[in-house]
JSON list of C-alpha atoms in Angstrom, two decimals:
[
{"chain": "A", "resi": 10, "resn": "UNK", "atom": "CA", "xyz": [-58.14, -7.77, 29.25]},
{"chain": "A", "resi": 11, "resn": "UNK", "atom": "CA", "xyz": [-58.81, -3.95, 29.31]},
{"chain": "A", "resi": 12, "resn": "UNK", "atom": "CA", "xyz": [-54.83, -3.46, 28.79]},
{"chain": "A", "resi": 13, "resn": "UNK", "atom": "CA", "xyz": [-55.24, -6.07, 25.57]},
{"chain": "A", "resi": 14, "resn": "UNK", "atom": "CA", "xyz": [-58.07, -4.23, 23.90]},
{"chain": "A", "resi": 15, "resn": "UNK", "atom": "CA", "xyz": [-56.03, -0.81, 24.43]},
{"chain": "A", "resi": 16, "resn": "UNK", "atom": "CA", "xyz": [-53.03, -2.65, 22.63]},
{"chain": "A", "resi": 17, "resn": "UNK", "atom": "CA", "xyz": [-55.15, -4.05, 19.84]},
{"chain": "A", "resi": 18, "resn": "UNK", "atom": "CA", "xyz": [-56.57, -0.44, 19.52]},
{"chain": "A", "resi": 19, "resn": "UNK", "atom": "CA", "xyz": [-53.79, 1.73, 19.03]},
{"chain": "A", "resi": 20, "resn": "UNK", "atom": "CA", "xyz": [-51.30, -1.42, 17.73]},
{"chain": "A", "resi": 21, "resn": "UNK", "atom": "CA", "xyz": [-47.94, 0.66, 17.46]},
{"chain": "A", "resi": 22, "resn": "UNK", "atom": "CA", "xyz": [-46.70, 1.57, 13.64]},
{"chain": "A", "resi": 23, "resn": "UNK", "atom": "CA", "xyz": [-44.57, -1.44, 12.21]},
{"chain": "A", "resi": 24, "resn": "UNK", "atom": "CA", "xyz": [-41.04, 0.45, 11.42]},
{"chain": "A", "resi": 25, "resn": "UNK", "atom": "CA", "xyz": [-38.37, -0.65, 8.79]},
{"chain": "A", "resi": 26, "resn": "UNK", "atom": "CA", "xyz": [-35.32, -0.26, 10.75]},
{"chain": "A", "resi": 27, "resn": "UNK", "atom": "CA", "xyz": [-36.70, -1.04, 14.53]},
{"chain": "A", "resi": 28, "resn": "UNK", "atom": "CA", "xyz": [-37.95, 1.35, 17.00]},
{"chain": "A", "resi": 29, "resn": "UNK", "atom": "CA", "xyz": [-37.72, 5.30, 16.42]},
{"chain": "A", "resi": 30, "resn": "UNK", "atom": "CA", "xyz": [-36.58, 7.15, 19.52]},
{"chain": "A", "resi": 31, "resn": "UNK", "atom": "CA", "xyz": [-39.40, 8.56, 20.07]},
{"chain": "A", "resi": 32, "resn": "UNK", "atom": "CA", "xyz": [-41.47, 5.31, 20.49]},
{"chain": "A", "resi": 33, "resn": "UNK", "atom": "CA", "xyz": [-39.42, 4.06, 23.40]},
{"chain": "A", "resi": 34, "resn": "UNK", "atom": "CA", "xyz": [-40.34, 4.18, 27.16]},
{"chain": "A", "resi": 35, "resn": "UNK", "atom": "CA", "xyz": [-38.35, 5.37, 29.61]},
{"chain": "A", "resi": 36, "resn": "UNK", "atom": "CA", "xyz": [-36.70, 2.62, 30.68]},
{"chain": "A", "resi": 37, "resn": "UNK", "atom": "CA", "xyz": [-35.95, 1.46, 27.23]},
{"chain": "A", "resi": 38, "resn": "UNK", "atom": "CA", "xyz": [-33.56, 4.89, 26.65]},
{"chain": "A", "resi": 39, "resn": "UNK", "atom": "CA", "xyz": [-31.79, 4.13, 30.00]},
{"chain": "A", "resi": 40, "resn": "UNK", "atom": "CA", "xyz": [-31.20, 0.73, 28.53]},
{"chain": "A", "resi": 41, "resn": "UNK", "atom": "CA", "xyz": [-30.12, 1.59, 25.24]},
{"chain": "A", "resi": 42, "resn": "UNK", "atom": "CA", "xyz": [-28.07, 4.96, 26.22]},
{"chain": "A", "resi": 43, "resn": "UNK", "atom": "CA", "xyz": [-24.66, 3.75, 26.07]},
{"chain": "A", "resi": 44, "resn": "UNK", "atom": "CA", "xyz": [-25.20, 2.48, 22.60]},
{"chain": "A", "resi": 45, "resn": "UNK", "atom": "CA", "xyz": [-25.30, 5.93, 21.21]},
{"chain": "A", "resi": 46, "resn": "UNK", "atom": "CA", "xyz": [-23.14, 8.19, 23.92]},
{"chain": "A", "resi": 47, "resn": "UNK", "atom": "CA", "xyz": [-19.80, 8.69, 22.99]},
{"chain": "A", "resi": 48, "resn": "UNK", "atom": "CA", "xyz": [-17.65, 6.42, 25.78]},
{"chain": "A", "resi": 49, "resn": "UNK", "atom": "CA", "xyz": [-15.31, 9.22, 27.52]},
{"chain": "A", "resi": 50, "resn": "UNK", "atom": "CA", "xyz": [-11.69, 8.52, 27.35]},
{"chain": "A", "resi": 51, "resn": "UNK", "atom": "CA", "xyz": [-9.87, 6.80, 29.99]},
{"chain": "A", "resi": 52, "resn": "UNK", "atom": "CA", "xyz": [-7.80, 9.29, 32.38]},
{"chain": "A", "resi": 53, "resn": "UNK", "atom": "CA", "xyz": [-4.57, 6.77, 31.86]},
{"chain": "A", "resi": 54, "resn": "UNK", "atom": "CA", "xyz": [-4.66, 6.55, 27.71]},
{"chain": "A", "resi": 55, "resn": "UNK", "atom": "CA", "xyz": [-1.80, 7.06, 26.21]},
{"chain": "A", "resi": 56, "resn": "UNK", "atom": "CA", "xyz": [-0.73, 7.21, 22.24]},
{"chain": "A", "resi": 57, "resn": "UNK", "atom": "CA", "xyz": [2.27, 4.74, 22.29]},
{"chain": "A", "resi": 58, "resn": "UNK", "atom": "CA", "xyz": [5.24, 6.69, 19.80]},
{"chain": "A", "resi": 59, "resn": "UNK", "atom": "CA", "xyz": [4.85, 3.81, 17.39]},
{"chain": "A", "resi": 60, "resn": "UNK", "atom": "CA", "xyz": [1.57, 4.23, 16.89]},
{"chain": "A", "resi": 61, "resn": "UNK", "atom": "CA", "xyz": [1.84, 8.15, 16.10]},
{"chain": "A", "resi": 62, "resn": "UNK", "atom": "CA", "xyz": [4.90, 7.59, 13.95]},
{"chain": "A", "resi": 63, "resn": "UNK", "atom": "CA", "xyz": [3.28, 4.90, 11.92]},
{"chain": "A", "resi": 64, "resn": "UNK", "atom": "CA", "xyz": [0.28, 7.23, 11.22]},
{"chain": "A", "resi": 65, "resn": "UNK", "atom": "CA", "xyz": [2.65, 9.68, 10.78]},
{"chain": "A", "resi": 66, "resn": "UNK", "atom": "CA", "xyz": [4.52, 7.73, 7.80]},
{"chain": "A", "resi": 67, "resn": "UNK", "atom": "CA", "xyz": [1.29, 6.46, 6.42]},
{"chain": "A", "resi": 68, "resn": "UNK", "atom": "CA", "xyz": [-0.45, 10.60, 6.13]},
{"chain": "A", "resi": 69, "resn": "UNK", "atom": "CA", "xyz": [3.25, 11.04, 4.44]},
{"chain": "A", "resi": 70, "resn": "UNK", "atom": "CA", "xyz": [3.51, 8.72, 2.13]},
{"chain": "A", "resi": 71, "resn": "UNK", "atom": "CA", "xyz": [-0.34, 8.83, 0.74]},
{"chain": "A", "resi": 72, "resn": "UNK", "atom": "CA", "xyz": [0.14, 12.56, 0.21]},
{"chain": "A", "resi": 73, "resn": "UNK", "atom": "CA", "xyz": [3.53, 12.22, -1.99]},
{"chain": "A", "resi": 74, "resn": "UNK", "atom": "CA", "xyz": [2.29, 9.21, -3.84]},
{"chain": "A", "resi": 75, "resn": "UNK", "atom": "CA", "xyz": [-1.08, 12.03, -4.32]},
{"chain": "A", "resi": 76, "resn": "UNK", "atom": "CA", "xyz": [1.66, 14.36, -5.58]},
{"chain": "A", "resi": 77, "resn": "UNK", "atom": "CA", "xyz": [3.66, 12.42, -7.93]},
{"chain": "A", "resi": 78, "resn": "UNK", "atom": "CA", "xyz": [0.03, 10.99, -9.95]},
{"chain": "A", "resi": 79, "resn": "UNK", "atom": "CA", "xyz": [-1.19, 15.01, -10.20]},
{"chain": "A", "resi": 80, "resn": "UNK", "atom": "CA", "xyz": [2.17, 16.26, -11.53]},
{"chain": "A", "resi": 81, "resn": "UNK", "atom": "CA", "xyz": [2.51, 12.88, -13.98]},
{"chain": "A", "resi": 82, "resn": "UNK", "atom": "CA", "xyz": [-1.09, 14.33, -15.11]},
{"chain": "A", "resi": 83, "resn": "UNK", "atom": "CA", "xyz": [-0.48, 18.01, -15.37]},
{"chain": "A", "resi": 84, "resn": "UNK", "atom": "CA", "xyz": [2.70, 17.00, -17.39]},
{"chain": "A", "resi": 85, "resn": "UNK", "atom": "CA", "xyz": [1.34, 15.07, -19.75]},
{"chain": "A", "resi": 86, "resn": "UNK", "atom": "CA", "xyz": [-2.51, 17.26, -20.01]},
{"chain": "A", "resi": 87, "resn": "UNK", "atom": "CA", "xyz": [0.07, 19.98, -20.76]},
{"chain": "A", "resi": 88, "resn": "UNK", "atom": "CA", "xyz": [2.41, 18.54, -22.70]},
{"chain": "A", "resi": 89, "resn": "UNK", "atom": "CA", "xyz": [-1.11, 17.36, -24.80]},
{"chain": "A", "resi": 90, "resn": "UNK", "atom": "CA", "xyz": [-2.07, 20.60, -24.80]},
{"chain": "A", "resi": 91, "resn": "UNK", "atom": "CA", "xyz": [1.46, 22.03, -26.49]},
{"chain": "A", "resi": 92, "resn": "UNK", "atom": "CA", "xyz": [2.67, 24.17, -23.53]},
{"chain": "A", "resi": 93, "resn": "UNK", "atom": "CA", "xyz": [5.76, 22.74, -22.93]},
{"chain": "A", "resi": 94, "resn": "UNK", "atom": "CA", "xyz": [7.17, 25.51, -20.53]},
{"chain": "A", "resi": 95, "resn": "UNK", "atom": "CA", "xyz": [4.41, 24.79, -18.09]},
{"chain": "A", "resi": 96, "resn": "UNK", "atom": "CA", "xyz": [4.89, 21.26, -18.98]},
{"chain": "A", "resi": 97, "resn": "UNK", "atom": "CA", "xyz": [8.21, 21.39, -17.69]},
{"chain": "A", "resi": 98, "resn": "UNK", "atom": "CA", "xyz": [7.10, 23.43, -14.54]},
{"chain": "A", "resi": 99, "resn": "UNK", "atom": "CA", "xyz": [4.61, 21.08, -13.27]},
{"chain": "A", "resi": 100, "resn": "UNK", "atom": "CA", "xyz": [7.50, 18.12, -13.01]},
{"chain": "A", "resi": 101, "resn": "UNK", "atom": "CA", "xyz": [8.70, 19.86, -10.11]},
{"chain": "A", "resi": 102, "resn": "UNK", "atom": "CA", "xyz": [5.16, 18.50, -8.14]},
{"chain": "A", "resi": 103, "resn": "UNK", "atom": "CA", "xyz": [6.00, 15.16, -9.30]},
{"chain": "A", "resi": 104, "resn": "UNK", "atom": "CA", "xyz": [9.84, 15.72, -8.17]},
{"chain": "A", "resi": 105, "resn": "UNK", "atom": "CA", "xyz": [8.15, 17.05, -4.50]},
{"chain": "A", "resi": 106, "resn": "UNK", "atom": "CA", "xyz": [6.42, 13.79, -4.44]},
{"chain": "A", "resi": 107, "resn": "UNK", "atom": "CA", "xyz": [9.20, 11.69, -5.53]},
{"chain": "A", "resi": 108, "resn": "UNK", "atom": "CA", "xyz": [10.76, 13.19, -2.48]},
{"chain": "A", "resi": 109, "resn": "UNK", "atom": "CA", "xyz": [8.79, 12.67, -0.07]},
{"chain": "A", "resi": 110, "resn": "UNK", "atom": "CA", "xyz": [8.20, 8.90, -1.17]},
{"chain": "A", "resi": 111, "resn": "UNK", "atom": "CA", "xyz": [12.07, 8.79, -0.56]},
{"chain": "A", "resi": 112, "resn": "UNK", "atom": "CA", "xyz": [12.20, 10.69, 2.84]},
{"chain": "A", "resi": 113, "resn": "UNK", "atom": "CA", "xyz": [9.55, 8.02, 4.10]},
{"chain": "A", "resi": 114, "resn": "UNK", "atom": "CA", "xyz": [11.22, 5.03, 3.39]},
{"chain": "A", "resi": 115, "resn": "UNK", "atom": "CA", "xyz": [14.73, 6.42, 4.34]},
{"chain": "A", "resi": 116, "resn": "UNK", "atom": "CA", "xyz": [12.90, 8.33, 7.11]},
{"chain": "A", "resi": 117, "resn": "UNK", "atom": "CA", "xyz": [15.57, 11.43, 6.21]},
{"chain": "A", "resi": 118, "resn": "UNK", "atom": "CA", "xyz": [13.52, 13.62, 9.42]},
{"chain": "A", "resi": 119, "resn": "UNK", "atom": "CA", "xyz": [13.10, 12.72, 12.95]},
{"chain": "A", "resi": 120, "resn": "UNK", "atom": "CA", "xyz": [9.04, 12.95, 13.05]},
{"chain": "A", "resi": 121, "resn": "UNK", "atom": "CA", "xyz": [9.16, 9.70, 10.75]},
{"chain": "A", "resi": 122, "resn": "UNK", "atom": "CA", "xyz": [11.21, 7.92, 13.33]},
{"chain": "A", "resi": 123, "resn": "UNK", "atom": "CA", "xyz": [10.43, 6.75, 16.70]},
{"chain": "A", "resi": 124, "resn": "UNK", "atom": "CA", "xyz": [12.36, 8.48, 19.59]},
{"chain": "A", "resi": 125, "resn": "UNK", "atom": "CA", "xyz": [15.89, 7.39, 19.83]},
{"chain": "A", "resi": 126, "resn": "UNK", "atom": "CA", "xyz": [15.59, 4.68, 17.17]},
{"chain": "A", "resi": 127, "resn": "UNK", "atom": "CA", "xyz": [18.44, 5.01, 13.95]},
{"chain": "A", "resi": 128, "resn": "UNK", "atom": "CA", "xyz": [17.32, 5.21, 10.12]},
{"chain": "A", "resi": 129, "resn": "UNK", "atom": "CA", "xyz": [16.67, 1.95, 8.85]},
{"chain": "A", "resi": 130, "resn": "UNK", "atom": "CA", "xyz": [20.14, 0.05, 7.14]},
{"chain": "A", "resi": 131, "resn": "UNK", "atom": "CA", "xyz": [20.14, 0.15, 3.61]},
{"chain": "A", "resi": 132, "resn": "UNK", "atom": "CA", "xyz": [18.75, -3.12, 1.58]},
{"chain": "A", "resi": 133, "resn": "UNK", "atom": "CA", "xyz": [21.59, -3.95, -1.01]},
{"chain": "A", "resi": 134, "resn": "UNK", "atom": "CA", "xyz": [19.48, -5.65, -3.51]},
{"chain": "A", "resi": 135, "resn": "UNK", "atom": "CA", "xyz": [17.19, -2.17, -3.05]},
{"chain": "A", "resi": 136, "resn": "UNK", "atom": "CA", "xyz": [20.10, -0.13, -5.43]},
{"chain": "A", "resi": 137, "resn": "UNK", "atom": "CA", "xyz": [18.63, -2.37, -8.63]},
{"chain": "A", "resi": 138, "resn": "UNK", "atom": "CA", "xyz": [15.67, -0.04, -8.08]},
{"chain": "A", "resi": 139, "resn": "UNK", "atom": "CA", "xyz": [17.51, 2.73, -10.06]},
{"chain": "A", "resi": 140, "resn": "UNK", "atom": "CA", "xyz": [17.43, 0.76, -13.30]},
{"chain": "A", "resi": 141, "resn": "UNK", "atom": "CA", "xyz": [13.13, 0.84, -13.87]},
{"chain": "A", "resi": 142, "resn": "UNK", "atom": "CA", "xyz": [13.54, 4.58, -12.45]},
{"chain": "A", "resi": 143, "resn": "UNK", "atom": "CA", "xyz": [15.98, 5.28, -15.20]},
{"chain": "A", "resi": 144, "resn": "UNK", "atom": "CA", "xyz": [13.29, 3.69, -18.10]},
{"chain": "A", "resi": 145, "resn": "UNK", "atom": "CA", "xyz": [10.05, 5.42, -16.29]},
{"chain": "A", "resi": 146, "resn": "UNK", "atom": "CA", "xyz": [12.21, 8.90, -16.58]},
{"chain": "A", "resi": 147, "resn": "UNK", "atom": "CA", "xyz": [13.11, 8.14, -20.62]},
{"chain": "A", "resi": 148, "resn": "UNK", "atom": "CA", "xyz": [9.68, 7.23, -20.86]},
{"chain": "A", "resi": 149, "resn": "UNK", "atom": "CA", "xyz": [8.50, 9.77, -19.40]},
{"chain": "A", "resi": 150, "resn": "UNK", "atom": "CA", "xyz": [10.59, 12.07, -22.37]},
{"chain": "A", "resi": 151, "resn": "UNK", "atom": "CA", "xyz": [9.53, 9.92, -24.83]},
{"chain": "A", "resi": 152, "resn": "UNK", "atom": "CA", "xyz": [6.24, 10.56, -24.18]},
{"chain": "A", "resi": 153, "resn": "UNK", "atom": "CA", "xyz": [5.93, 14.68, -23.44]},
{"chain": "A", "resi": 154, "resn": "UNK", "atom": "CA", "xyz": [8.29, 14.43, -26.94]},
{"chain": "A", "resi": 155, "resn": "UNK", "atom": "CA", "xyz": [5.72, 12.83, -28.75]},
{"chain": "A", "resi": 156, "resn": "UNK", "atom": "CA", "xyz": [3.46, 15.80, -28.17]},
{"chain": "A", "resi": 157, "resn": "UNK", "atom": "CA", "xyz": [5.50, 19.53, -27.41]},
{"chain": "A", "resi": 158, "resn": "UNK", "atom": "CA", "xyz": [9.18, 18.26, -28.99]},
{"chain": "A", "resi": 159, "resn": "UNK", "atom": "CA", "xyz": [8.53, 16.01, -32.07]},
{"chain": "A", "resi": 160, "resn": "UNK", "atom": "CA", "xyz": [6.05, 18.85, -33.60]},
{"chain": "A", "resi": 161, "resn": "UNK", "atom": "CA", "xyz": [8.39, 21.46, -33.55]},
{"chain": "A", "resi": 162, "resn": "UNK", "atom": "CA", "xyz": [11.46, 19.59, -35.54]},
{"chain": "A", "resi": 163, "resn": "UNK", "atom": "CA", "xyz": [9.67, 17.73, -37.93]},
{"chain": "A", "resi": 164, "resn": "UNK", "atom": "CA", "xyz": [8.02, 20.52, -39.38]},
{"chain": "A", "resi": 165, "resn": "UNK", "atom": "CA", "xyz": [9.71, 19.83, -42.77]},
{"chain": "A", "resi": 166, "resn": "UNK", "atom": "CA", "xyz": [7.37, 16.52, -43.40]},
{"chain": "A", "resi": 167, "resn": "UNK", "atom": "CA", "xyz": [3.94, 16.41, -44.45]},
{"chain": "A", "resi": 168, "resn": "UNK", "atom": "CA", "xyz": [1.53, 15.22, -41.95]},
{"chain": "A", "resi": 169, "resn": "UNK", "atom": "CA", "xyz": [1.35, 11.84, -42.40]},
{"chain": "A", "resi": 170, "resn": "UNK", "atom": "CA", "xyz": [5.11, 11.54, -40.96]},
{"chain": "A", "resi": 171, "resn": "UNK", "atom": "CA", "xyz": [4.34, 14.08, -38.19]},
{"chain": "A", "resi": 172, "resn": "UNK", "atom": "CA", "xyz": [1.86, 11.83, -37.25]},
{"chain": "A", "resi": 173, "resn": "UNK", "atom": "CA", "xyz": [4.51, 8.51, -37.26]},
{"chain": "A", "resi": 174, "resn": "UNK", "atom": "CA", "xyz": [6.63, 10.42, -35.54]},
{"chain": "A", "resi": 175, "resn": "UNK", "atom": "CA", "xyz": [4.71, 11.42, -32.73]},
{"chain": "A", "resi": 176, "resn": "UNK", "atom": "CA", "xyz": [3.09, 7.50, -32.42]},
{"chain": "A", "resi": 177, "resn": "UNK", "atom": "CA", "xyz": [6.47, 6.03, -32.39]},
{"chain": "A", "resi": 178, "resn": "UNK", "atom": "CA", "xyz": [8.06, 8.17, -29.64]},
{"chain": "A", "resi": 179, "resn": "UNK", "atom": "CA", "xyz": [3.97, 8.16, -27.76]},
{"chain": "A", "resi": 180, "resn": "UNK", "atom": "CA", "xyz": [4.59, 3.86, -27.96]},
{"chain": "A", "resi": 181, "resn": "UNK", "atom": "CA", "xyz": [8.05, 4.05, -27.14]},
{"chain": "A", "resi": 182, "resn": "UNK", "atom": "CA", "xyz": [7.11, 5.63, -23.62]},
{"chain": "A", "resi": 183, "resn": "UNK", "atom": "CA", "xyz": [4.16, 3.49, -22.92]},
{"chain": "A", "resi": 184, "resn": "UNK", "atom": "CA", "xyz": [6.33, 0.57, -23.87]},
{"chain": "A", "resi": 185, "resn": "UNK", "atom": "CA", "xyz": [9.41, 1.81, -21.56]},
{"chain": "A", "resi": 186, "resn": "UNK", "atom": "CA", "xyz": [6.48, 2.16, -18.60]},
{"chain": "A", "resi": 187, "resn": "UNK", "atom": "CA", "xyz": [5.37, -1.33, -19.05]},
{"chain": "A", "resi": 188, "resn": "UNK", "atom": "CA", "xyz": [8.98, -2.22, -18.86]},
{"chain": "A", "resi": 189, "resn": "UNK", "atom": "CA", "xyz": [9.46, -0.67, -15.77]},
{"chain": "A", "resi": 190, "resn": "UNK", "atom": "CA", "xyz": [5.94, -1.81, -13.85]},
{"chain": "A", "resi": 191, "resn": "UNK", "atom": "CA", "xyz": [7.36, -5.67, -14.38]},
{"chain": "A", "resi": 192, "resn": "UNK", "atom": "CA", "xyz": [10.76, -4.43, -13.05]},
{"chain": "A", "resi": 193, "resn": "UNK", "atom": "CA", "xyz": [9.64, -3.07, -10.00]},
{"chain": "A", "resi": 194, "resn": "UNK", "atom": "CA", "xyz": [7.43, -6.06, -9.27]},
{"chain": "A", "resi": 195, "resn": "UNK", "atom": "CA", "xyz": [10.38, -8.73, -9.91]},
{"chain": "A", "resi": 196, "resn": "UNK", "atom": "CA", "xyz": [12.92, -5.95, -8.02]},
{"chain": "A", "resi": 197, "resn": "UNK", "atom": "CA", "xyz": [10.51, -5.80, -4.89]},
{"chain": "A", "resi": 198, "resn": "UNK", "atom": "CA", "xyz": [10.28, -9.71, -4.87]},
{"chain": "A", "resi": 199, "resn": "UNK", "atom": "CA", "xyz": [13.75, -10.31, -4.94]},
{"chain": "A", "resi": 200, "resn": "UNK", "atom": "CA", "xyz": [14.53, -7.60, -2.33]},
{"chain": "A", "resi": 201, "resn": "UNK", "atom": "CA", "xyz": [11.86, -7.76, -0.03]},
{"chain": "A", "resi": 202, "resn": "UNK", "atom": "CA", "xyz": [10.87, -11.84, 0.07]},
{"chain": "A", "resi": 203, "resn": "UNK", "atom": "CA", "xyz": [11.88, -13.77, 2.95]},
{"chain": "A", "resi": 204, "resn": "UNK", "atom": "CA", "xyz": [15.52, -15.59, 2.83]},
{"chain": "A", "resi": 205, "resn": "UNK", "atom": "CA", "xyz": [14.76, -19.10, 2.53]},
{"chain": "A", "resi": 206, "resn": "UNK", "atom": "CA", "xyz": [17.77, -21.37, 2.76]},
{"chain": "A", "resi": 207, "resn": "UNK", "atom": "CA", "xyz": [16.50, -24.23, 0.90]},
{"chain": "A", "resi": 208, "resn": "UNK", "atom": "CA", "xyz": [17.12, -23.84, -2.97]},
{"chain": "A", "resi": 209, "resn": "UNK", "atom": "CA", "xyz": [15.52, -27.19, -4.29]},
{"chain": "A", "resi": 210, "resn": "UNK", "atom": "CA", "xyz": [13.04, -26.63, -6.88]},
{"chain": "A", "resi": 211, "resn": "UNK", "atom": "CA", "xyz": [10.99, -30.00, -5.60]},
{"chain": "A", "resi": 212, "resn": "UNK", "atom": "CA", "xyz": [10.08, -29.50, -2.02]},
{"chain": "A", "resi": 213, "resn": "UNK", "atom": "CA", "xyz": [8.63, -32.81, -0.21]},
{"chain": "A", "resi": 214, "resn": "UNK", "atom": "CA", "xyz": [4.78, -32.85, 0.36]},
{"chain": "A", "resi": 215, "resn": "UNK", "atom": "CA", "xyz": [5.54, -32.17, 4.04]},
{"chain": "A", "resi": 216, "resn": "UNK", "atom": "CA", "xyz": [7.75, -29.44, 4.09]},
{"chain": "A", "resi": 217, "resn": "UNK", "atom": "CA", "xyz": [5.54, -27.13, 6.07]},
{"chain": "A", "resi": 218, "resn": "UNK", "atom": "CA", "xyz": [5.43, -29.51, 8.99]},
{"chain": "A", "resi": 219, "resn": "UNK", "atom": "CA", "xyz": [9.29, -29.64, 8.81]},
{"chain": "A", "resi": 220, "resn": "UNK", "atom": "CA", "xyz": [9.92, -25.61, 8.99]},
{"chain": "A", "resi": 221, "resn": "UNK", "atom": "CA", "xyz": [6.77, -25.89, 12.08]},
{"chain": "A", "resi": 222, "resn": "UNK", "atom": "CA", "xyz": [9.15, -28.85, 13.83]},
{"chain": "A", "resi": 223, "resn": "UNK", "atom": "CA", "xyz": [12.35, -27.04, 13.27]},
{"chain": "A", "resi": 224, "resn": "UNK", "atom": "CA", "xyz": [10.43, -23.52, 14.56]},
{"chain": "A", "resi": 225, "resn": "UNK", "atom": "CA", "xyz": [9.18, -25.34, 17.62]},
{"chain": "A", "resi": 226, "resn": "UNK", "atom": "CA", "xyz": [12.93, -27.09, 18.41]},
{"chain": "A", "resi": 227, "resn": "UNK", "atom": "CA", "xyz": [14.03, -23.47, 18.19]},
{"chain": "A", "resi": 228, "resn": "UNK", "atom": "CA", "xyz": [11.81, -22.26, 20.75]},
{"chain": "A", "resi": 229, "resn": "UNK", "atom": "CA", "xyz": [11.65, -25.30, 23.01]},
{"chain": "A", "resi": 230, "resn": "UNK", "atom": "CA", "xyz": [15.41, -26.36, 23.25]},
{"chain": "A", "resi": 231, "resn": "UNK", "atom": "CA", "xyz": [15.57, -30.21, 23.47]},
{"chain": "A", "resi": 232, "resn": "UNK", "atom": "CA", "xyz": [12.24, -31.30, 25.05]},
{"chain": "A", "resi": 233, "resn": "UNK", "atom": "CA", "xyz": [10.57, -31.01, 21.95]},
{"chain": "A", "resi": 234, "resn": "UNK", "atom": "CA", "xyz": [9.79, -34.85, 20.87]},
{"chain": "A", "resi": 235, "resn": "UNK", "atom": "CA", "xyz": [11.10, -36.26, 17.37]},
{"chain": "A", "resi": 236, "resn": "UNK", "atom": "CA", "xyz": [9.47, -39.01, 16.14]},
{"chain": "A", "resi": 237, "resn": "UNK", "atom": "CA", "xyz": [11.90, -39.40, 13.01]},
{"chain": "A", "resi": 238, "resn": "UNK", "atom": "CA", "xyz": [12.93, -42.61, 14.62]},
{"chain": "A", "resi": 239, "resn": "UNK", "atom": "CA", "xyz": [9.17, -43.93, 14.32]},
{"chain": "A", "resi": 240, "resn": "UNK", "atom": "CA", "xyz": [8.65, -42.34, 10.55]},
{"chain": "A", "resi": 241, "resn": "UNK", "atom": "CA", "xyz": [12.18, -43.02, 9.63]},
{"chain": "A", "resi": 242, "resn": "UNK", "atom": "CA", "xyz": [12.29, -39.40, 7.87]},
{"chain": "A", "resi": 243, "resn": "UNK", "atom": "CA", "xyz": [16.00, -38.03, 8.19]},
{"chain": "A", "resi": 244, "resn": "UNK", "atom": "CA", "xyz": [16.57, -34.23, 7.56]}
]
């Protein structure tokens, strides 16, 4: 009873989040200890190469795609601002990053590969790629034209056509970029999907439990059971 009265006397503080450390007992820090201890590492671990490599690609390629958007900015926020020399300088950070976006996927150094392992073969379909690089380059002109090249040659016209000018070849760019954003989506889908054998535009409600059958024959041999005879489906 005594121990009840002492409890209802000095009730302990309700707390938002739980317990603070400094209200637990003794025996509730022993419990609770390896919750906030860092674990030691185990004597035997061991980064697999794969692992380091694929970190290794991923640090690579977020820094050049980090390249190629702050040199596409400085180009055009100069370009705006009608310094075209420095305009023209800052392309080379979008050409570093450009780079290094090609160097990963063609892994071109040996730190991007895994020990003893070959560059990867080229994709054939992957050459089409140079057709939206060629529009996001013009358009890429058309658009640092608009504001450092158009100014200076159509000095001659009052300002209304200046202005024309510099819209038309501004639109033209945007336009070409668009262009090139649905190429590279169709490009990647063509080059990267999955081969699929079957061309028929109508595929039978089942056809997912066909490819499963046919994937389990594969891995089975001839045990698997076929009940075509019962459903009197033919393939």
């Amino acid at each position: 009873m005594s121990s009840d009265k002492d409890a209802n006397a000095n009730p302990r503080p309700a707390t938002k989040y739980g317990l603070r450390y400094e209200d637990l007992s003794d025996e509730d820090r022993e419990f609770f200890r390896p919750f906030w201890q860092e674990p030691e590492p185990h004597p035997n671990f061991v980064v697999h190469d794969e692992n380091l490599v694929r970190a290794r690609v991923r640090m690579a390629t977020g820094l050049s795609f980090t390249l190629v958007l702050v040199g596409i900015l400085l180009t055009l926020a100069l370009a705006a601002s009608q310094l075209p020399l420095l305009a023209g300088a800052s392309v080379v950070v979008a050409g570093l990053g450009l780079f290094g976006l090609v160097a990963v996927r063609r892994r071109l150094f040996a730190w991007l590969r895994v020990p003893g392992s070959s560059p990867p073969t080229r994709n054939k379909k992957a050459r089409w790629f140079w057709l939206p690089h060629t529009i996001v380059i013009i358009s890429v002109l058309c658009m640092v034209a608009s504001f450092a090249v158009v100014p200076q040659f159509v000095t001659h016209l009052d300002e209304l056509h200046q202005r024309a000018w510099s819209i038309f070849f501004a639109e033209l760019g945007f336009f070409g970029l668009l262009v090139a954003a649905l190429m590279y989506g169709l490009i990647a889908l063509a080059a990267y999907s999955k081969h699929d054998d079957d061309e028929r535009i109508m595929r039978p409600t089942d056809y997912a439990e066909q490819m499963l059958e046919k994937d389990l024959r594969k891995r089975s041999g001839d045990d698997f059971y076929d009940s075509d005879w019962i459903t009197g489906k033919r393939r």
